[in-house]
mmCIF file of C-alpha atoms in Angstrom:
data_model
loop_
_atom_site.group_PDB
_atom_site.id
_atom_site.type_symbol
_atom_site.label_atom_id
_atom_site.label_comp_id
_atom_site.label_asym_id
_atom_site.label_seq_id
_atom_site.Cartn_x
_atom_site.Cartn_y
_atom_site.Cartn_z
ATOM 1 C CA UNK A 269 -72.653 50.583 237.588
ATOM 2 C CA UNK A 270 -72.813 53.937 235.820
ATOM 3 C CA UNK A 271 -70.530 52.703 233.051
ATOM 4 C CA UNK A 272 -72.623 49.551 232.526
ATOM 5 C CA UNK A 273 -75.849 51.628 232.221
ATOM 6 C CA UNK A 274 -74.123 53.833 229.558
ATOM 7 C CA UNK A 275 -73.062 50.648 227.679
ATOM 8 C CA UNK A 276 -76.609 49.320 227.880
ATOM 9 C CA UNK A 277 -77.977 52.671 226.642
ATOM 10 C CA UNK A 278 -75.612 52.593 223.605
ATOM 11 C CA UNK A 279 -76.803 49.095 222.750
ATOM 12 C CA UNK A 280 -80.446 50.240 223.094
ATOM 13 C CA UNK A 281 -79.789 53.179 220.755
ATOM 14 C CA UNK A 282 -78.202 50.831 218.225
ATOM 15 C CA UNK A 283 -81.233 48.516 218.276
ATOM 16 C CA UNK A 284 -83.566 51.494 217.725
ATOM 17 C CA UNK A 285 -81.555 52.949 214.892
ATOM 18 C CA UNK A 286 -81.652 49.795 212.764
ATOM 19 C CA UNK A 287 -85.392 50.071 212.011
ATOM 20 C CA UNK A 288 -84.930 53.698 211.045
ATOM 21 C CA UNK A 289 -82.185 52.803 208.636
ATOM 22 C CA UNK A 290 -84.328 50.028 207.068
ATOM 23 C CA UNK A 291 -87.173 52.517 206.641
ATOM 24 C CA UNK A 292 -84.845 55.020 204.993
ATOM 25 C CA UNK A 293 -83.675 52.273 202.570
ATOM 26 C CA UNK A 294 -87.330 51.368 201.754
ATOM 27 C CA UNK A 295 -88.176 55.011 201.180
ATOM 28 C CA UNK A 296 -85.217 55.478 198.854
ATOM 29 C CA UNK A 297 -86.183 52.337 196.954
ATOM 30 C CA UNK A 298 -89.752 53.582 196.567
ATOM 31 C CA UNK A 299 -88.534 56.990 195.428
ATOM 32 C CA UNK A 300 -86.309 55.428 192.668
ATOM 33 C CA UNK A 301 -89.310 53.437 191.452
ATOM 34 C CA UNK A 302 -91.675 56.405 191.095
ATOM 35 C CA UNK A 303 -89.020 58.884 189.798
ATOM 36 C CA UNK A 304 -88.261 59.371 186.107
ATOM 37 C CA UNK A 305 -86.486 56.239 184.833
ATOM 38 C CA UNK A 306 -82.867 57.338 184.426
ATOM 39 C CA UNK A 307 -79.962 55.085 185.267
ATOM 40 C CA UNK A 308 -82.567 52.712 186.762
ATOM 41 C CA UNK A 309 -80.272 49.687 187.053
ATOM 42 C CA UNK A 310 -77.523 51.664 188.718
ATOM 43 C CA UNK A 311 -79.905 53.303 191.142
ATOM 44 C CA UNK A 312 -81.623 50.018 192.049
ATOM 45 C CA UNK A 313 -78.200 48.368 192.523
ATOM 46 C CA UNK A 314 -77.241 51.060 195.016
ATOM 47 C CA UNK A 315 -80.419 50.381 197.072
ATOM 48 C CA UNK A 316 -79.800 46.619 196.889
ATOM 49 C CA UNK A 317 -76.267 47.137 198.057
ATOM 50 C CA UNK A 318 -77.577 48.997 201.130
ATOM 51 C CA UNK A 319 -79.908 46.145 201.890
ATOM 52 C CA UNK A 320 -77.019 43.751 201.756
ATOM 53 C CA UNK A 321 -74.938 46.036 203.903
ATOM 54 C CA UNK A 322 -77.682 46.002 206.524
ATOM 55 C CA UNK A 323 -77.450 42.173 206.765
ATOM 56 C CA UNK A 324 -73.668 42.231 207.354
ATOM 57 C CA UNK A 325 -72.663 41.820 211.004
ATOM 58 C CA UNK A 326 -69.070 43.045 210.433
ATOM 59 C CA UNK A 327 -70.314 46.627 209.533
ATOM 60 C CA UNK A 328 -70.863 49.181 212.343
ATOM 61 C CA UNK A 329 -74.118 51.077 212.554
ATOM 62 C CA UNK A 330 -72.245 54.274 211.981
ATOM 63 C CA UNK A 331 -70.856 53.064 208.690
ATOM 64 C CA UNK A 332 -74.247 51.753 207.598
ATOM 65 C CA UNK A 333 -75.847 55.136 208.376
ATOM 66 C CA UNK A 334 -73.073 56.932 206.542
ATOM 67 C CA UNK A 335 -73.593 54.842 203.447
ATOM 68 C CA UNK A 336 -77.339 55.434 203.551
ATOM 69 C CA UNK A 337 -76.828 59.162 203.787
ATOM 70 C CA UNK A 338 -74.329 58.916 200.957
ATOM 71 C CA UNK A 339 -76.985 57.296 198.765
ATOM 72 C CA UNK A 340 -79.462 60.073 199.667
ATOM 73 C CA UNK A 341 -76.881 62.677 198.696
ATOM 74 C CA UNK A 342 -76.331 61.027 195.307
ATOM 75 C CA UNK A 343 -80.080 61.060 194.752
ATOM 76 C CA UNK A 344 -80.281 64.682 195.810
ATOM 77 C CA UNK A 345 -77.484 65.652 193.449
ATOM 78 C CA UNK A 346 -79.414 64.156 190.524
ATOM 79 C CA UNK A 347 -81.908 66.992 190.975
ATOM 80 C CA UNK A 348 -79.362 69.754 190.402
ATOM 81 C CA UNK A 349 -77.335 68.415 187.564
ATOM 82 C CA UNK A 350 -77.495 67.863 183.811
ATOM 83 C CA UNK A 351 -76.217 64.569 182.371
ATOM 84 C CA UNK A 352 -75.945 62.809 179.060
ATOM 85 C CA UNK A 353 -75.471 59.048 178.762
ATOM 86 C CA UNK A 354 -75.824 56.333 176.137
ATOM 87 C CA UNK A 355 -78.537 53.721 176.298
ATOM 88 C CA UNK A 356 -81.208 51.897 174.383
ATOM 89 C CA UNK A 357 -84.858 52.521 174.076
ATOM 90 C CA UNK A 358 -87.292 49.620 173.323
ATOM 91 C CA UNK A 359 -89.455 50.564 170.290
ATOM 92 C CA UNK A 360 -91.914 47.855 169.326
ATOM 93 C CA UNK A 361 -89.691 45.012 170.686
ATOM 94 C CA UNK A 362 -86.511 46.469 169.118
ATOM 95 C CA UNK A 363 -83.787 48.072 171.202
ATOM 96 C CA UNK A 364 -82.816 51.381 169.473
ATOM 97 C CA UNK A 365 -79.556 53.040 170.448
ATOM 98 C CA UNK A 366 -80.111 56.466 171.892
ATOM 99 C CA UNK A 367 -78.420 59.273 173.856
ATOM 100 C CA UNK A 368 -80.348 60.344 176.979
ATOM 101 C CA UNK A 369 -80.267 63.882 178.277
ATOM 102 C CA UNK A 370 -81.324 64.258 181.942
ATOM 103 C CA UNK A 371 -82.048 67.737 183.196
ATOM 104 C CA UNK A 372 -82.336 67.500 186.938
ATOM 105 C CA UNK A 373 -85.467 65.640 187.742
ATOM 106 C CA UNK A 374 -87.651 67.711 185.422
ATOM 107 C CA UNK A 375 -86.697 66.241 182.132
ATOM 108 C CA UNK A 376 -85.545 62.986 180.599
ATOM 109 C CA UNK A 377 -85.108 63.287 176.861
ATOM 110 C CA UNK A 378 -83.685 60.974 174.189
ATOM 111 C CA UNK A 379 -82.238 61.339 170.755
ATOM 112 C CA UNK A 380 -81.733 58.407 168.540
ATOM 113 C CA UNK A 381 -78.194 57.925 167.341
ATOM 114 C CA UNK A 382 -79.269 58.300 163.698
ATOM 115 C CA UNK A 383 -80.729 61.684 164.673
ATOM 116 C CA UNK A 384 -84.109 60.739 163.257
ATOM 117 C CA UNK A 385 -86.147 61.040 166.436
ATOM 118 C CA UNK A 386 -86.286 62.862 169.742
ATOM 119 C CA UNK A 387 -88.639 62.226 172.636
ATOM 120 C CA UNK A 388 -89.339 62.943 176.245
ATOM 121 C CA UNK A 389 -90.457 60.994 179.216
ATOM 122 C CA UNK A 390 -94.164 61.652 179.958
ATOM 123 C CA UNK A 391 -94.787 60.992 183.655
ATOM 124 C CA UNK A 392 -98.516 60.727 183.263
ATOM 125 C CA UNK A 393 -98.243 58.143 180.526
ATOM 126 C CA UNK A 394 -95.269 56.374 182.203
ATOM 127 C CA UNK A 395 -93.526 56.218 178.836
ATOM 128 C CA UNK A 396 -91.608 58.147 176.203
ATOM 129 C CA UNK A 397 -93.378 60.145 173.536
ATOM 130 C CA UNK A 398 -91.811 61.553 170.429
ATOM 131 C CA UNK A 399 -91.358 65.269 170.187
ATOM 132 C CA UNK A 400 -91.861 67.464 167.154
ATOM 133 C CA UNK A 401 -88.960 68.504 165.007
ATOM 134 C CA UNK A 402 -88.620 71.935 166.689
ATOM 135 C CA UNK A 403 -86.758 70.185 169.542
ATOM 136 C CA UNK A 404 -84.092 68.513 167.442
ATOM 137 C CA UNK A 405 -81.514 71.350 167.680
ATOM 138 C CA UNK A 406 -82.302 72.051 171.353
ATOM 139 C CA UNK A 407 -81.795 68.330 172.363
ATOM 140 C CA UNK A 408 -78.554 68.206 170.374
ATOM 141 C CA UNK A 409 -77.352 71.357 172.095
ATOM 142 C CA UNK A 410 -78.377 70.101 175.498
ATOM 143 C CA UNK A 411 -76.484 66.857 174.872
ATOM 144 C CA UNK A 412 -73.373 68.893 173.942
ATOM 145 C CA UNK A 413 -73.669 70.959 177.107
ATOM 146 C CA UNK A 414 -74.114 67.892 179.249
ATOM 147 C CA UNK A 415 -71.076 66.220 177.705
ATOM 148 C CA UNK A 416 -69.073 69.466 178.348
ATOM 149 C CA UNK A 417 -68.502 69.862 174.572
ATOM 150 C CA UNK A 418 -70.329 73.288 174.645
ATOM 151 C CA UNK A 419 -70.407 76.110 177.103
ATOM 152 C CA UNK A 420 -73.481 76.117 179.480
ATOM 153 C CA UNK A 421 -76.384 77.921 177.984
ATOM 154 C CA UNK A 422 -80.209 78.041 178.124
ATOM 155 C CA UNK A 423 -81.785 75.126 176.313
ATOM 156 C CA UNK A 424 -85.430 74.503 175.497
ATOM 157 C CA UNK A 425 -86.885 71.279 176.864
ATOM 158 C CA UNK A 426 -90.533 70.079 177.137
ATOM 159 C CA UNK A 427 -91.949 70.223 180.628
ATOM 160 C CA UNK A 428 -95.163 68.914 181.951
ATOM 161 C CA UNK A 429 -97.871 71.485 182.692
ATOM 162 C CA UNK A 430 -98.272 72.213 186.373
ATOM 163 C CA UNK A 431 -101.543 70.957 187.860
ATOM 164 C CA UNK A 432 -104.124 73.624 188.461
ATOM 165 C CA UNK A 433 -105.335 73.932 192.023
ATOM 166 C CA UNK A 434 -108.889 74.850 192.983
ATOM 167 C CA UNK A 435 -109.611 78.454 193.576
ATOM 168 C CA UNK A 436 -110.180 79.578 197.101
#
């Protein structure tokens, strides 16, 4: 009788964990949508993969939970790393080849391949805006550092101004 109660308790815990895991996946999806738009397709595909995993009956709850935590770890790591990757930027209906520089979650910057323009993601405008020419060398240096073609060093990147709180 004791063994049967324990088995029933395990099944009950399994049923209560599933809604938690689904909520974690929804939270992760929402975070990806409101975050700066880097590697968007890859990040959305990771979330979609988790949703598919949750529908599979041949995967244990422990494995589902491990994979969800792994996805959270990947997202967490993005906040502590610098990365460069190739992509395109839509300018007036034309896809322009660019190199992106992601600095943690505080900066997403692009440089066109022809080196004619640099710009940064503006979270308030929900879009990229061109930067002045004083950033050209800094962005180029940041891309070299991210590609491990140059030693790590301080770089200058545009950052949004912090919001001013009311005085108490």
